[in-house]
Short mmCIF file of C-alpha atoms in Angstrom, two decimals:
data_model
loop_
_atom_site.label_atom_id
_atom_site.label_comp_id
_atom_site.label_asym_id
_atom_site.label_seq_id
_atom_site.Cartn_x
_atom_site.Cartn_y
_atom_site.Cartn_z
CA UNK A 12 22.73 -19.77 -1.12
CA UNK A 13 23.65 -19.89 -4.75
CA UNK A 14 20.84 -18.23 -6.78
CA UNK A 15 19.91 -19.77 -10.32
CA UNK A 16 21.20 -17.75 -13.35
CA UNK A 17 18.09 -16.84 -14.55
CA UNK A 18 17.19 -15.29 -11.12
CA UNK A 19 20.49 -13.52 -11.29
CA UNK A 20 19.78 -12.19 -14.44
CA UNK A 21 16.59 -10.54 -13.17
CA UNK A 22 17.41 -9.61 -10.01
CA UNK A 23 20.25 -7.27 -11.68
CA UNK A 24 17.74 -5.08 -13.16
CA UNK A 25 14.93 -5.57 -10.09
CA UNK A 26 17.29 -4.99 -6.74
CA UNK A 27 20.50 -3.92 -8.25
CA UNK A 28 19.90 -0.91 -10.61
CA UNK A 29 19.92 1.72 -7.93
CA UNK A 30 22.33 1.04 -5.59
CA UNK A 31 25.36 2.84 -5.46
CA UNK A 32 24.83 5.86 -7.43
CA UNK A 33 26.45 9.41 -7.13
CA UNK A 34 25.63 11.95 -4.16
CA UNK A 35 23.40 14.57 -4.23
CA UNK A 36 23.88 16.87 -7.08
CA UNK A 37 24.45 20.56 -6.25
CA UNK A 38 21.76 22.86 -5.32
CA UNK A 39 19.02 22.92 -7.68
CA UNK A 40 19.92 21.06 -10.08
CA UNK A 41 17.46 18.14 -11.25
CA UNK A 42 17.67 14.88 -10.29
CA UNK A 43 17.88 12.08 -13.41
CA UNK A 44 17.60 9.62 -10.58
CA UNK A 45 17.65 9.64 -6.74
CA UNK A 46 21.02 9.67 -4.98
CA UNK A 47 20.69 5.81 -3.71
CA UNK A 48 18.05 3.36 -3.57
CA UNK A 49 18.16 0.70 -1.08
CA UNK A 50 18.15 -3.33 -2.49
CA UNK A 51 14.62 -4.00 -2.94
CA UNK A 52 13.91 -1.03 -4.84
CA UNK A 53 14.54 -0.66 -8.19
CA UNK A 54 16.27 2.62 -10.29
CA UNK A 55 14.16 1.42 -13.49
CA UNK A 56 11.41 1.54 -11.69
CA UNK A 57 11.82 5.00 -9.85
CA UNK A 58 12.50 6.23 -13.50
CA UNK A 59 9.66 4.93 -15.13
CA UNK A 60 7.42 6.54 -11.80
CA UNK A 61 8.75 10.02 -11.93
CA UNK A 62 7.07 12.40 -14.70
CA UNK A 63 9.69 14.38 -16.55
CA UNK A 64 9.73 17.68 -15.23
CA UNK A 65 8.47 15.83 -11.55
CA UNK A 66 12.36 14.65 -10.23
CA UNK A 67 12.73 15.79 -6.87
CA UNK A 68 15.07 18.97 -6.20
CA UNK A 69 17.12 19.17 -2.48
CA UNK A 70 15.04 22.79 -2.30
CA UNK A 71 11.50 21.25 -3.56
CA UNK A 72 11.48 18.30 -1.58
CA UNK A 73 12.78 20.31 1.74
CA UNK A 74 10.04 22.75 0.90
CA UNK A 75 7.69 19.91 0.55
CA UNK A 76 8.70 17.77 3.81
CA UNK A 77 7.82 21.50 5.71
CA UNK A 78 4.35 21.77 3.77
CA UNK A 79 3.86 17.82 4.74
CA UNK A 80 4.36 18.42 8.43
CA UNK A 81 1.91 22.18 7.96
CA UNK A 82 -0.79 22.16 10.34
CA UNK A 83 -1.97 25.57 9.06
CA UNK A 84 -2.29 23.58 5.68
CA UNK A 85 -6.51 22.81 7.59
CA UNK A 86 -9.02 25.36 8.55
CA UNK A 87 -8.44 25.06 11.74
CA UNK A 88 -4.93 24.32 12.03
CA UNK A 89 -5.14 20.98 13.69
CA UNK A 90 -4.39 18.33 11.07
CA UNK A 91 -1.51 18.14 8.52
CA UNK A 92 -0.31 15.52 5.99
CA UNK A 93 1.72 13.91 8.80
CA UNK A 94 -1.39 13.36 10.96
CA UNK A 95 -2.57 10.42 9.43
CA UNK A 96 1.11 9.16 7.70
CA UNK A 97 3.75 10.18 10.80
CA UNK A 98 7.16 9.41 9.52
CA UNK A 99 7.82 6.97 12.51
CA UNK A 100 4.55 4.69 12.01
CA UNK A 101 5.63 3.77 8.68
CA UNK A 102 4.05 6.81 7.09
CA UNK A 103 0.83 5.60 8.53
CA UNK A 104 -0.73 6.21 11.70
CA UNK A 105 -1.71 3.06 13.54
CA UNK A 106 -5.46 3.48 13.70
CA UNK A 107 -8.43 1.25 12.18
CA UNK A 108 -9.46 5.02 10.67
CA UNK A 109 -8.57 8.37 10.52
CA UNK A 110 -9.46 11.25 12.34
CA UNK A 111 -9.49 14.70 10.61
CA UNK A 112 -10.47 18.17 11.40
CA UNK A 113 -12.52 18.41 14.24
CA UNK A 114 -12.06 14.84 15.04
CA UNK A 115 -13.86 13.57 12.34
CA UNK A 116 -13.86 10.02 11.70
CA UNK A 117 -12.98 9.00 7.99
CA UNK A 118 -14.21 5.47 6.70
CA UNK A 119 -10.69 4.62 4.99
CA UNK A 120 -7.70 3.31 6.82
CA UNK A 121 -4.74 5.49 6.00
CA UNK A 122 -2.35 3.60 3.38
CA UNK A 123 1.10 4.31 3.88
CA UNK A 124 3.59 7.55 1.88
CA UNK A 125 6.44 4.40 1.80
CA UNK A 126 6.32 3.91 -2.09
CA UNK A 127 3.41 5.72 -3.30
CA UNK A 128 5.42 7.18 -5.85
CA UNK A 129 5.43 3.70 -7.75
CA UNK A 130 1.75 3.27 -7.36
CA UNK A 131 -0.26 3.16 -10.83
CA UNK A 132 -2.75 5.23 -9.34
CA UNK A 133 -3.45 6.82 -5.11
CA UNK A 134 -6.23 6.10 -2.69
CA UNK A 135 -7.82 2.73 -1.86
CA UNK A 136 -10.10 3.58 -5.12
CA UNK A 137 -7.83 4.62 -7.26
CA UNK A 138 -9.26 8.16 -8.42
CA UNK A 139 -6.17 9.88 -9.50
CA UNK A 140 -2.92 8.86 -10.90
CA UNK A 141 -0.71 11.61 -9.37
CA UNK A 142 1.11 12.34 -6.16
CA UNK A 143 -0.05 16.00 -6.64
CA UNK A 144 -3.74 15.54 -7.22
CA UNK A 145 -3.33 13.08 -4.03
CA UNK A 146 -2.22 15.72 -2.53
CA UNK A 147 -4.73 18.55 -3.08
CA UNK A 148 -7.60 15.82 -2.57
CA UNK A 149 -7.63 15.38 1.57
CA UNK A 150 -6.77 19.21 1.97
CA UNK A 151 -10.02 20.17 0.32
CA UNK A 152 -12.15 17.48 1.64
CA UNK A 153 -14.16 18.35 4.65
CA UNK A 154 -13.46 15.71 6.99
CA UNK A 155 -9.84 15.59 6.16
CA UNK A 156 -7.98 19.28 6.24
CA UNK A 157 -11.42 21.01 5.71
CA UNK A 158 -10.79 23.67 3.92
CA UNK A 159 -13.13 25.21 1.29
CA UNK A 160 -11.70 25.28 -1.81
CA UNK A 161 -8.00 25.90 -3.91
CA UNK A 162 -8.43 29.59 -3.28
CA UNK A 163 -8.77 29.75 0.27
CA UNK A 164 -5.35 27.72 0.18
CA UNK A 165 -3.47 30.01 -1.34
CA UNK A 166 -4.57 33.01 0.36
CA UNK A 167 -3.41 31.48 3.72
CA UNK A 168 0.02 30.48 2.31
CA UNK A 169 0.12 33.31 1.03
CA UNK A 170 -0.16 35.09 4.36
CA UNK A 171 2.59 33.14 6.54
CA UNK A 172 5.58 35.55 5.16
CA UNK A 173 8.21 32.49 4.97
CA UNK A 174 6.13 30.72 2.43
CA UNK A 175 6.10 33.54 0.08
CA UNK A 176 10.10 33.84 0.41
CA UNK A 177 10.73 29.94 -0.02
CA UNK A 178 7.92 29.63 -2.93
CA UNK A 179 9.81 32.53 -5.01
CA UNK A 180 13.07 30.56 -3.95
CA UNK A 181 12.03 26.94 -5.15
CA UNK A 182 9.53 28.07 -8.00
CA UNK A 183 10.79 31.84 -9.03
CA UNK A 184 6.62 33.16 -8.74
CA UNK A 185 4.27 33.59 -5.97
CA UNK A 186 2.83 30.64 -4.14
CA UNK A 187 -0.25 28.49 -6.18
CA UNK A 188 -1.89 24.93 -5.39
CA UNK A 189 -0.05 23.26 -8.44
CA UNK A 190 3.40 23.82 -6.56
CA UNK A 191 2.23 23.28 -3.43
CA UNK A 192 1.09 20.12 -4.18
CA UNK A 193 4.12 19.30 -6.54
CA UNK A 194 6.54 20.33 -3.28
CA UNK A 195 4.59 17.68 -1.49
CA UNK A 196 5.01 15.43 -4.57
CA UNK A 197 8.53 15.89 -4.33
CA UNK A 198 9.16 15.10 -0.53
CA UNK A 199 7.10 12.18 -1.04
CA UNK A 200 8.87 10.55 -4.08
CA UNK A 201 12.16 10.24 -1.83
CA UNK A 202 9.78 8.27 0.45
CA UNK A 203 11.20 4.54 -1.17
CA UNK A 204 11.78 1.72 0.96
CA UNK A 205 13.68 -1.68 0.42
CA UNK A 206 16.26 -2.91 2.09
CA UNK A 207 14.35 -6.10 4.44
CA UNK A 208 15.15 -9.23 5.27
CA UNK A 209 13.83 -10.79 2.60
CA UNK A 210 16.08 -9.00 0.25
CA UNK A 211 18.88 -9.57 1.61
CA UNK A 212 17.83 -13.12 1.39
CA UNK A 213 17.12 -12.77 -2.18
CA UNK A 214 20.72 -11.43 -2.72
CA UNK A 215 22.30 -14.30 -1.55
CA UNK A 216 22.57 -14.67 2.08
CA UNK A 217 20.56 -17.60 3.18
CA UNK A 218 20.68 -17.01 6.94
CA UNK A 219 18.75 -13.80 6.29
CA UNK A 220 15.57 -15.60 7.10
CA UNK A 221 14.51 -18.28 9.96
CA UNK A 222 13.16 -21.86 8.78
CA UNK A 223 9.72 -20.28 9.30
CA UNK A 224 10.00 -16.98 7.28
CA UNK A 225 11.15 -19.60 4.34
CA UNK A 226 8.43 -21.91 4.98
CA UNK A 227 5.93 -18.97 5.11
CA UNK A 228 7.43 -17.71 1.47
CA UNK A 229 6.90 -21.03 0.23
CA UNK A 230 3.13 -21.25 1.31
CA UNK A 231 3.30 -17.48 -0.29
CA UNK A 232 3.92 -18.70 -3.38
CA UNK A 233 1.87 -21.97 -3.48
CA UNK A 234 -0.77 -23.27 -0.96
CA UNK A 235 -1.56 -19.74 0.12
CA UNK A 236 -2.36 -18.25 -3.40
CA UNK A 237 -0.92 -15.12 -1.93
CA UNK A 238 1.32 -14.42 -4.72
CA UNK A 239 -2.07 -14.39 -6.99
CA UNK A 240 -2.16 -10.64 -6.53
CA UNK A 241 0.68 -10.26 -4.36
CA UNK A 242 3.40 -11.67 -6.59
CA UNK A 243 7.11 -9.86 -5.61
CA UNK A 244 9.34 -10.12 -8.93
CA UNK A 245 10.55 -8.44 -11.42
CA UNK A 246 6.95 -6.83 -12.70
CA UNK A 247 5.89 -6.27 -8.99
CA UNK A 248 8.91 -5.80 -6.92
CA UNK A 249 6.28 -4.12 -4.14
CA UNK A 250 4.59 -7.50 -3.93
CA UNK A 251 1.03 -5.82 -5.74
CA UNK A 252 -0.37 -6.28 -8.94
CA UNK A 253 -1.93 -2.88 -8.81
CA UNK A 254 -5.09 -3.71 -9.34
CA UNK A 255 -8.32 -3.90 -7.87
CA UNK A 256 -10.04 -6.57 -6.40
CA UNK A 257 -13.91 -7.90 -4.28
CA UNK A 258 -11.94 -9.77 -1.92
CA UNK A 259 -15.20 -9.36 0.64
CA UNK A 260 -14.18 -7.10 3.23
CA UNK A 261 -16.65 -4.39 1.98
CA UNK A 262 -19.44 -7.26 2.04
CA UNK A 263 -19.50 -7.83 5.49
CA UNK A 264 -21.61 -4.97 6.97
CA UNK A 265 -23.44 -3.74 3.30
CA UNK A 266 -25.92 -4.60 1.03
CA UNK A 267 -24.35 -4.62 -1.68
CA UNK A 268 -27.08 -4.95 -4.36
CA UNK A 269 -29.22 -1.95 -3.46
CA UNK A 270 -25.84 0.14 -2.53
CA UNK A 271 -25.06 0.05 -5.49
CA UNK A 272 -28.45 0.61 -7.24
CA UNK A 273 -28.66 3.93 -4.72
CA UNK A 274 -24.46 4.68 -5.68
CA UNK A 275 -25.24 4.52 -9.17
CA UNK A 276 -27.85 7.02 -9.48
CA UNK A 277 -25.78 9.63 -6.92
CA UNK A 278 -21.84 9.07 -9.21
CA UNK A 279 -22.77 9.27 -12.74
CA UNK A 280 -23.89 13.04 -12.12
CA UNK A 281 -20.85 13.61 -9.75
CA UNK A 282 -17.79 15.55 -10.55
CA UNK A 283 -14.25 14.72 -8.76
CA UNK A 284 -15.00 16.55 -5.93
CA UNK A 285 -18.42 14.74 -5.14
CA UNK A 286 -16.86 11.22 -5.49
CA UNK A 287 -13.97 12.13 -3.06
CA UNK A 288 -17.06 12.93 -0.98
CA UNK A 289 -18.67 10.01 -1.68
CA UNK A 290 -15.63 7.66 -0.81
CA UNK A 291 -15.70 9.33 2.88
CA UNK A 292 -19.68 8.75 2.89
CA UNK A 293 -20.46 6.27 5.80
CA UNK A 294 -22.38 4.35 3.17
CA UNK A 295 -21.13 4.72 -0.06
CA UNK A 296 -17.54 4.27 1.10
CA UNK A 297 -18.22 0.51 0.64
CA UNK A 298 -18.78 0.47 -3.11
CA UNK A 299 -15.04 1.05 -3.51
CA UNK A 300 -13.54 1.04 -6.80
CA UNK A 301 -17.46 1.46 -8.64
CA UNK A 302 -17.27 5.10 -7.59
CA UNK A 303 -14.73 5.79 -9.80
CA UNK A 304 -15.34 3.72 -12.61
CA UNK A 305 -19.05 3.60 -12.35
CA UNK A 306 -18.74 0.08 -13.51
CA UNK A 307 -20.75 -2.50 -11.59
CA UNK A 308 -18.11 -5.37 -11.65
CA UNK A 309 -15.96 -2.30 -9.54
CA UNK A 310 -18.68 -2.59 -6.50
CA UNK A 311 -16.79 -3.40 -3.80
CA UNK A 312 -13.05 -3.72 -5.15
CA UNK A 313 -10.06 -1.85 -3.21
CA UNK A 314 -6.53 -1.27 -4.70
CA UNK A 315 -3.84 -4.22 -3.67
CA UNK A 316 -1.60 -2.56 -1.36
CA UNK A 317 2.40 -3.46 -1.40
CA UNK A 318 3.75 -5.92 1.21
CA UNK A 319 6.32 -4.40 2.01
CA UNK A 320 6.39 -2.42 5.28
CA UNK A 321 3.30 -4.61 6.29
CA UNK A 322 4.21 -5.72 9.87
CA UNK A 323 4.31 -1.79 10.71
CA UNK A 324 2.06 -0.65 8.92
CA UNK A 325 -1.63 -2.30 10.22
CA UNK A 326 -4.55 -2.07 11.21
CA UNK A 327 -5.36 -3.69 7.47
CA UNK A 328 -7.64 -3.43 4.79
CA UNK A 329 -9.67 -0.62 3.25
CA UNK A 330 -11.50 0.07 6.32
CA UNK A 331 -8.70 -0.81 9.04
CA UNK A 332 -11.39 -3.84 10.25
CA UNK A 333 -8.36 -6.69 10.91
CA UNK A 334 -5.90 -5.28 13.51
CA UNK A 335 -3.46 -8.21 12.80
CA UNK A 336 -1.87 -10.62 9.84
CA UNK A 337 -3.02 -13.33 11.44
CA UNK A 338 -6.61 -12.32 11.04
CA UNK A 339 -5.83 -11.29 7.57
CA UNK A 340 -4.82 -14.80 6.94
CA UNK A 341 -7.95 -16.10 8.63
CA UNK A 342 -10.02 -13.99 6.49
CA UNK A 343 -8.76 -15.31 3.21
CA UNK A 344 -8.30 -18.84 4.78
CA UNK A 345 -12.09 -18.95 4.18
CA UNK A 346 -11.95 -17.56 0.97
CA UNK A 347 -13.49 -14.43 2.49
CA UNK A 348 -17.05 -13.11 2.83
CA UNK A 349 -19.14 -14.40 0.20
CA UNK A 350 -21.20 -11.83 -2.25
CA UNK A 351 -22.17 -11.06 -5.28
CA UNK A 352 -18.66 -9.33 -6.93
CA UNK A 353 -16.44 -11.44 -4.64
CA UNK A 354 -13.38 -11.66 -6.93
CA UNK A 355 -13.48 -14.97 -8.86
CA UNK A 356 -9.69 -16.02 -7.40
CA UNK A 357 -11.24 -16.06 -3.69
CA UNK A 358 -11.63 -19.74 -2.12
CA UNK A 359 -10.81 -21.64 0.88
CA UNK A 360 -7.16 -22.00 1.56
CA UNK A 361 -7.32 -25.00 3.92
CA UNK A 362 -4.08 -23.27 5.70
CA UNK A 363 -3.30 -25.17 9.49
CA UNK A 364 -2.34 -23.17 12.52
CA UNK A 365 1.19 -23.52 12.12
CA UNK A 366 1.37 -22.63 7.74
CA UNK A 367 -0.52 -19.75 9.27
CA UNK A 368 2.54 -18.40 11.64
CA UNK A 369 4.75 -19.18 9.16
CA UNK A 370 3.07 -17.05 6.72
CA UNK A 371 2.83 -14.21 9.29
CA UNK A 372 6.30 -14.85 10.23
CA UNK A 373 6.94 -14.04 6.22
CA UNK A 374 5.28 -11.24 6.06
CA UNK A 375 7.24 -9.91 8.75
CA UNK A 376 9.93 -9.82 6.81
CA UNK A 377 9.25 -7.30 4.02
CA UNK A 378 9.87 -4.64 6.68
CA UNK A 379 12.37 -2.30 5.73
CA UNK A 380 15.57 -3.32 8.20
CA UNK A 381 15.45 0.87 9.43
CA UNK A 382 12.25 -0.21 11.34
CA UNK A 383 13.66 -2.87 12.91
CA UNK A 384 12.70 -2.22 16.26
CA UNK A 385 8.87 -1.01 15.52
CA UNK A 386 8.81 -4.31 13.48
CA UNK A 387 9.79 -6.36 16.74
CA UNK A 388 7.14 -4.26 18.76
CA UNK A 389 3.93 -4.35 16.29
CA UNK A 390 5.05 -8.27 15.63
CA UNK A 391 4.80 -8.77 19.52
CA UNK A 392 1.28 -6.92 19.79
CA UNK A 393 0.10 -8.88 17.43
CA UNK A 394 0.91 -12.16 18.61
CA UNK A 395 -0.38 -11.32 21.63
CA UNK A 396 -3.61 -10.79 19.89
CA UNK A 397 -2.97 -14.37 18.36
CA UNK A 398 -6.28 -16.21 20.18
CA UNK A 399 -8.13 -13.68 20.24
CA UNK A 400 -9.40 -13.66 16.18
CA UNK A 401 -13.18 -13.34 15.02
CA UNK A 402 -12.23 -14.07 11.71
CA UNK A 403 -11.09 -17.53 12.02
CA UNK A 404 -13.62 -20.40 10.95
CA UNK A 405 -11.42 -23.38 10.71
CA UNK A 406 -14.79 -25.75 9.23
CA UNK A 407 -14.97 -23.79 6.45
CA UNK A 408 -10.94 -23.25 5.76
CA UNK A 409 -10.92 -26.84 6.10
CA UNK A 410 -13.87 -27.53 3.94
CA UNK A 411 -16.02 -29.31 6.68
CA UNK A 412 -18.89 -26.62 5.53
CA UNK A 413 -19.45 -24.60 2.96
CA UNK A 414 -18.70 -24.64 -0.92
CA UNK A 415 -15.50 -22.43 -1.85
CA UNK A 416 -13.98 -25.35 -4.22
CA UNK A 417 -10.67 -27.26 -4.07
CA UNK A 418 -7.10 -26.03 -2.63
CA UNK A 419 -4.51 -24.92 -4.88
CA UNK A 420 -1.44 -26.72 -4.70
CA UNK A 421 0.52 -27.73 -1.55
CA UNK A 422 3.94 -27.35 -2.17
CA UNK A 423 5.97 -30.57 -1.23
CA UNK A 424 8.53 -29.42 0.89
CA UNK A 425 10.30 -32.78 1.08
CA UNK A 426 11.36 -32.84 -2.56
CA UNK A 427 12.08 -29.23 -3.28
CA UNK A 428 11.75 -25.90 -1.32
CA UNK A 429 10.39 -23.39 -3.08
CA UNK A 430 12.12 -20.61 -1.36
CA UNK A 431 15.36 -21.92 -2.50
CA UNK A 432 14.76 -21.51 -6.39
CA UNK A 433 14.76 -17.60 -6.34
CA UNK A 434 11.78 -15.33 -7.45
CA UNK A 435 11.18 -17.55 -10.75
CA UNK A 436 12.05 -21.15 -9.73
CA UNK A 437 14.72 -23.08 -11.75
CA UNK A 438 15.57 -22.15 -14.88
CA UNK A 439 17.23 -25.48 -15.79
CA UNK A 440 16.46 -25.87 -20.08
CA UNK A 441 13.67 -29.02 -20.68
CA UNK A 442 15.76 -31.44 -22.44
CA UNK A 443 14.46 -33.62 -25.25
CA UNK A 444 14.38 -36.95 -23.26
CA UNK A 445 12.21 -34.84 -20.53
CA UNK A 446 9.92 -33.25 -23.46
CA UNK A 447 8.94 -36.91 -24.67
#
């Protein structure tokens, strides 16, 4: 496939920027950039994401990969970073929530480690803007790591004799919660993934992708909507605007009207601690983004999260309630669950059975090519799942009830596929003659 120019152009900076740089430097010394970056993910982008003072060291980040996997890290030396984001899930761990200290239930599905570091802000709320304070946040809480405060932290790392000798080694001074959670940092900011499918078929080779996957990328971009928020190019390479968005999921089982009224009273005398509290609350967990913000338009809205990594990486949404892409197509196929801060962009889709595989199929195909074969595995659990989907309600999608306005565009496939003009479409100049 021969890409337009203008794609070209764009691509060089997006996919290309990283790839191929020197080896590790020697011991200690700083990293300007990481060693390689896979296509997919870019080397402006990684340097833009990474705080001066923040790159990754070999000795920080192996220090912080140890303090990732820590049990003793909880107060009862059960849980560690890892629980809830293993390594071989994705970074995630598979269920619809996560389980903590004492097997306590949280209400947020764990998003995964893959790419955080290029994340305008961590959590499904967005209430910091840091790797580290993500860090320190679920050691402290009490259904996460559960234990009591900074302090008590220290004075258990303190008392596991290797700790103090690698501390003094990476940091040169005795261990404190600012390094622990900038070793963790570290570890996680070599966490980038690129490198699917779709990349590949980005870069040039058209056979990368089956007639479906193309098809689905096409509906992606244009009957779908999807690339409304989830737009990949050269502004949002992890296919997420980064924003936050009512999209209705938090509807379904709240209130939301006196929530919030009761939320309102409880956050604006709250201090971080007591709205990382509040976001595990059974009840107040729902009101999303508003517990940060404390800004009624907020009630309800939960961070985009990147495509990419998606087939491995379910149960979705903020609260892990659809176990497979095709029931997060049928959920926005019917423009969601109506109420009263649904985002103004939801509406019927109008998709049919078969735009609905293909989109799956798509979707698919972010997945880093490394997890290839847990890719294959989750995409055959799901399908298996396939008629078996409480979220589907074909009248509505179709518009045979309800009021969720007209479809957006249908891209006509039998002039022009859209998955053969690149990220931006063709960049052929309008000529006079096609001006008048």
């Amino acid at each position: 496939m021969r890409l337009p120019s203008g794609v070209v152009t764009v691509l060089a900076v997006v996919l290309h920027s990283g790839v191929g740089l020197a080896a590790s430097p020697p011991s200690g010394q700083t990293l300007a950039t990481p060693p390689k970056l896979p296509p997919g993910v870019s080397a402006t982008l990684w340097g833009l994401s990474v705080p001066p003072g923040s790159e990754p060291t070999p000795e920080k980040v192996a220090l912080g990969e140890k303090l990732f996997r820590e049990k003793r890290l909880s107060v009862d030396n059960t849980v560690a970073c890892m629980t809830c984001h293993e390594p071989e899930l994705g970074f995630t761990d598979g269920k619809p929530l996560s389980e903590g200290v004492r097997q306590q239930k949280v209400t947020r599905n764990s998003p995964t480690v893959l790419n955080a570091l290029f994340n305008a802000t961590q959590f499904w709320d967005g209430r910091t803007g840091t790797l580290e304070d993500q860090a320190k946040l679920p050691i402290l809480n009490p259904r996460e790591m559960g234990m009591p405060d900074a302090d008590a932290v220290v004075r258990k790392v303190r008392g596991i004799p290797e700790y103090v000798t690698e501390f003094r080694q990476v940091f040169g001074r005795e261990v404190n919660y600012d390094d622990l959670a900038a070793a963790i940092a570290a570890f996680e900011r070599t966490q980038y993934s690129g490198n699917a499918r779709f990349d590949q078929f980005i870069t040039g080779d058209s056979k990368a992708l089956t007639a479906s996957e193309k098809n689905g990328w096409a509906l992606f971009n244009g009957k779908a909507r999807c690339n409304s928020c989830h737009a990949g190019n050269a502004v949002s390479p992890l296919f997420s605007d980064q924003k936050f968005h009512n999209i209705g999921v938090a509807a379904h089982k709240q209130d939301f009207v006196t929530l919030a009224r009761k939320g309102v009273q409880v956050v604006r005398t709250g201090d971080e601690k007591q709205i990382d509290e509040l976001a595990l609350n059974s009840e107040f967990s729902e009101l999303g983004r508003f517990l940060v913000t404390k800004q009624e338009n907020d009630v309800g809205s939960f961070k985009t999260p990147t495509l990419r990594n998606v087939g491995i990486t379910g149960p979705y949404m903020h609260d892990g309630s659809l176990p497979t892409l095709w029931d997060v197509m049928d959920h926005y196929n019917k423009g969601g669950v109506a109420n009263p801060y649904l985002d103004g962009g939801m509406q019927r889709l109008g998709l049919t059975e078969p735009e609905i595989d293909d989109l799956v199929a798509f979707l698919f195909a972010l997945t880093d090519t490394k997890f290839d074969a847990l890719n294959k595995e989750q995409l055959a659990k799901q399908r298996a799942r396939k008629n078996t989907r409480p979220e589907r309600d074909t009248a509505i999608a179709m518009g045979k009830k309800g009021n969720l306005g007209d479809l957006a565009p249908n891209p006509d496939l039998a002039v022009k596929n859209p998955a053969d003009l690149g990220i931006y479409g063709d960049v052929t100049p309008v000529t006079t003659t096609q001006r008048k």
